[in-house]
PDB file of C-alpha atoms in Angstrom:
ATOM      1  CA  MET A   8     -70.941 125.069 -38.312  1.00 59.00           C
ATOM      2  CA  PRO A   9     -73.101 128.154 -37.744  1.00 68.00           C
ATOM      3  CA  ALA A  10     -71.410 131.155 -35.884  1.00 68.00           C
ATOM      4  CA  ILE A  11     -72.778 133.130 -32.824  1.00 75.00           C
ATOM      5  CA  VAL A  12     -72.598 136.524 -33.580  1.00 73.00           C
ATOM      6  CA  GLY A  13     -72.921 138.887 -30.514  1.00 78.00           C
ATOM      7  CA  ALA A  14     -73.555 142.695 -30.897  1.00 81.00           C
ATOM      8  CA  LEU A  15     -72.372 144.218 -34.234  1.00 78.00           C
ATOM      9  CA  ARG A  16     -71.513 148.132 -34.918  1.00 83.00           C
ATOM     10  CA  ILE A  17     -70.439 149.296 -37.773  1.00 82.00           C
ATOM     11  CA  GLN A  18     -69.122 152.801 -38.056  1.00 83.00           C
ATOM     12  CA  SER A  19     -68.643 153.613 -41.750  1.00 83.00           C
ATOM     13  CA  VAL A  20     -68.197 151.626 -45.095  1.00 81.00           C
ATOM     14  CA  GLY A  21     -66.008 152.685 -47.672  1.00 78.00           C
ATOM     15  CA  THR A  22     -65.823 152.049 -51.584  1.00 70.00           C
ATOM     16  CA  SER A  23     -65.197 148.609 -52.379  1.00 68.00           C
ATOM     17  CA  SER A  24     -65.138 147.735 -48.280  1.00 77.00           C
ATOM     18  CA  ILE A  25     -66.166 144.016 -47.353  1.00 79.00           C
ATOM     19  CA  ILE A  26     -68.280 143.221 -44.033  1.00 79.00           C
ATOM     20  CA  HIS A  27     -67.820 139.631 -43.032  1.00 78.00           C
ATOM     21  CA  VAL A  28     -70.014 138.301 -40.290  1.00 76.00           C
ATOM     22  CA  GLY A  29     -70.309 134.493 -39.568  1.00 73.00           C
ATOM     23  CA  ASP A  30     -69.350 131.772 -41.917  1.00 76.00           C
ATOM     24  CA  VAL A  31     -68.251 132.515 -45.460  1.00 76.00           C
ATOM     25  CA  TYR A  32     -67.584 130.241 -48.637  1.00 80.00           C
ATOM     26  CA  SER A  33     -65.999 133.309 -50.748  1.00 80.00           C
ATOM     27  CA  ILE A  34     -65.393 136.720 -50.602  1.00 78.00           C
ATOM     28  CA  ASN A  35     -64.625 138.717 -53.788  1.00 75.00           C
ATOM     29  CA  SER A  36     -64.535 142.542 -54.028  1.00 72.00           C
ATOM     30  CA  TYR A  37     -63.779 144.963 -56.999  1.00 71.00           C
ATOM     31  CA  SER A  38     -63.994 148.451 -57.856  1.00 70.00           C
ATOM     32  CA  GLU A  39     -63.930 150.566 -60.696  1.00 72.00           C
ATOM     33  CA  ALA A  40     -62.277 154.099 -61.167  1.00 74.00           C
ATOM     34  CA  LYS A  41     -61.649 156.637 -63.771  1.00 76.00           C
ATOM     35  CA  THR A  42     -59.093 159.375 -63.230  1.00 79.00           C
ATOM     36  CA  PHE A  43     -58.597 162.552 -65.223  1.00 78.00           C
ATOM     37  CA  ALA A  44     -55.404 164.570 -64.365  1.00 80.00           C
ATOM     38  CA  GLY A  45     -53.603 167.278 -66.209  1.00 77.00           C
ATOM     39  CA  GLY A  46     -49.983 167.942 -66.566  1.00 77.00           C
ATOM     40  CA  GLY A  47     -47.866 167.862 -63.619  1.00 76.00           C
ATOM     41  CA  SER A  48     -50.070 165.603 -61.774  1.00 81.00           C
ATOM     42  CA  PHE A  49     -48.846 162.693 -59.832  1.00 82.00           C
ATOM     43  CA  ASN A  50     -45.596 163.985 -59.083  1.00 83.00           C
ATOM     44  CA  THR A  51     -43.738 162.769 -56.129  1.00 82.00           C
ATOM     45  CA  GLY A  52     -40.337 163.082 -54.745  1.00 83.00           C
ATOM     46  CA  ASP A  53     -38.108 165.809 -52.818  1.00 87.00           C
ATOM     47  CA  ALA A  54     -37.967 169.072 -54.338  1.00 85.00           C
ATOM     48  CA  VAL A  55     -40.270 168.843 -57.480  1.00 84.00           C
ATOM     49  CA  THR A  56     -40.272 171.599 -59.878  1.00 84.00           C
ATOM     50  CA  VAL A  57     -42.811 171.926 -62.438  1.00 82.00           C
ATOM     51  CA  GLN A  58     -43.746 174.901 -64.917  1.00 81.00           C
ATOM     52  CA  ILE A  59     -46.656 174.536 -67.106  1.00 81.00           C
ATOM     53  CA  ASP A  60     -48.143 177.600 -68.724  1.00 81.00           C
ATOM     54  CA  HIS A  61     -51.281 177.633 -70.170  1.00 78.00           C
ATOM     55  CA  ALA A  62     -52.179 173.695 -69.532  1.00 73.00           C
ATOM     56  CA  GLN A  63     -55.692 172.486 -70.239  1.00 74.00           C
ATOM     57  CA  THR A  64     -57.167 168.925 -69.416  1.00 74.00           C
ATOM     58  CA  ALA A  65     -60.277 168.456 -71.704  1.00 74.00           C
ATOM     59  CA  ILE A  66     -62.913 165.748 -70.783  1.00 76.00           C
ATOM     60  CA  ASN A  67     -65.563 164.650 -73.034  1.00 75.00           C
ATOM     61  CA  ASP A  68     -66.705 161.214 -72.101  1.00 74.00           C
ATOM     62  CA  ASN A  69     -70.196 160.507 -73.293  1.00 75.00           C
ATOM     63  CA  ASP A  70     -70.298 156.632 -73.365  1.00 72.00           C
ATOM     64  CA  LYS A  71     -72.053 155.011 -70.203  1.00 68.00           C
ATOM     65  CA  PHE A  72     -69.329 152.288 -69.840  1.00 70.00           C
ATOM     66  CA  ASP A  73     -65.549 152.269 -70.708  1.00 71.00           C
ATOM     67  CA  GLN A  74     -65.190 148.372 -69.907  1.00 69.00           C
ATOM     68  CA  VAL A  75     -67.977 146.505 -68.045  1.00 68.00           C
ATOM     69  CA  MET A  76     -67.038 144.541 -65.410  1.00 64.00           C
ATOM     70  CA  THR A  77     -68.530 140.675 -65.831  1.00 67.00           C
ATOM     71  CA  GLY A  78     -68.275 137.782 -63.494  1.00 64.00           C
ATOM     72  CA  MET A  79     -67.268 139.684 -60.094  1.00 57.00           C
ATOM     73  CA  GLY A  80     -69.095 139.224 -57.094  1.00 53.00           C
TER      74      GLY A  80
END
C-alpha cells in the first residue's frame, strides 16, 4: 500500500543515519571506524588517577582499507 507523505523537514543527518519515508521492505545500516588512542585513554570511573611520563602514540597506516565491508546495504 503506497504511503502518503506530507511536508518533510530534515534538520541534519549524522553518520550511519537512516531516513525512512514511506513504505520499506528492509533497512540496513552499517558504519566503519578506526580509533587511535594513547596510554591512559578511555578511563572511566570516580577519582581515576593516571600518570604517564613521556608517552607517545605513533600512527603509520598506509593501507587504503583494513577490512572491506561487503554485502552491506
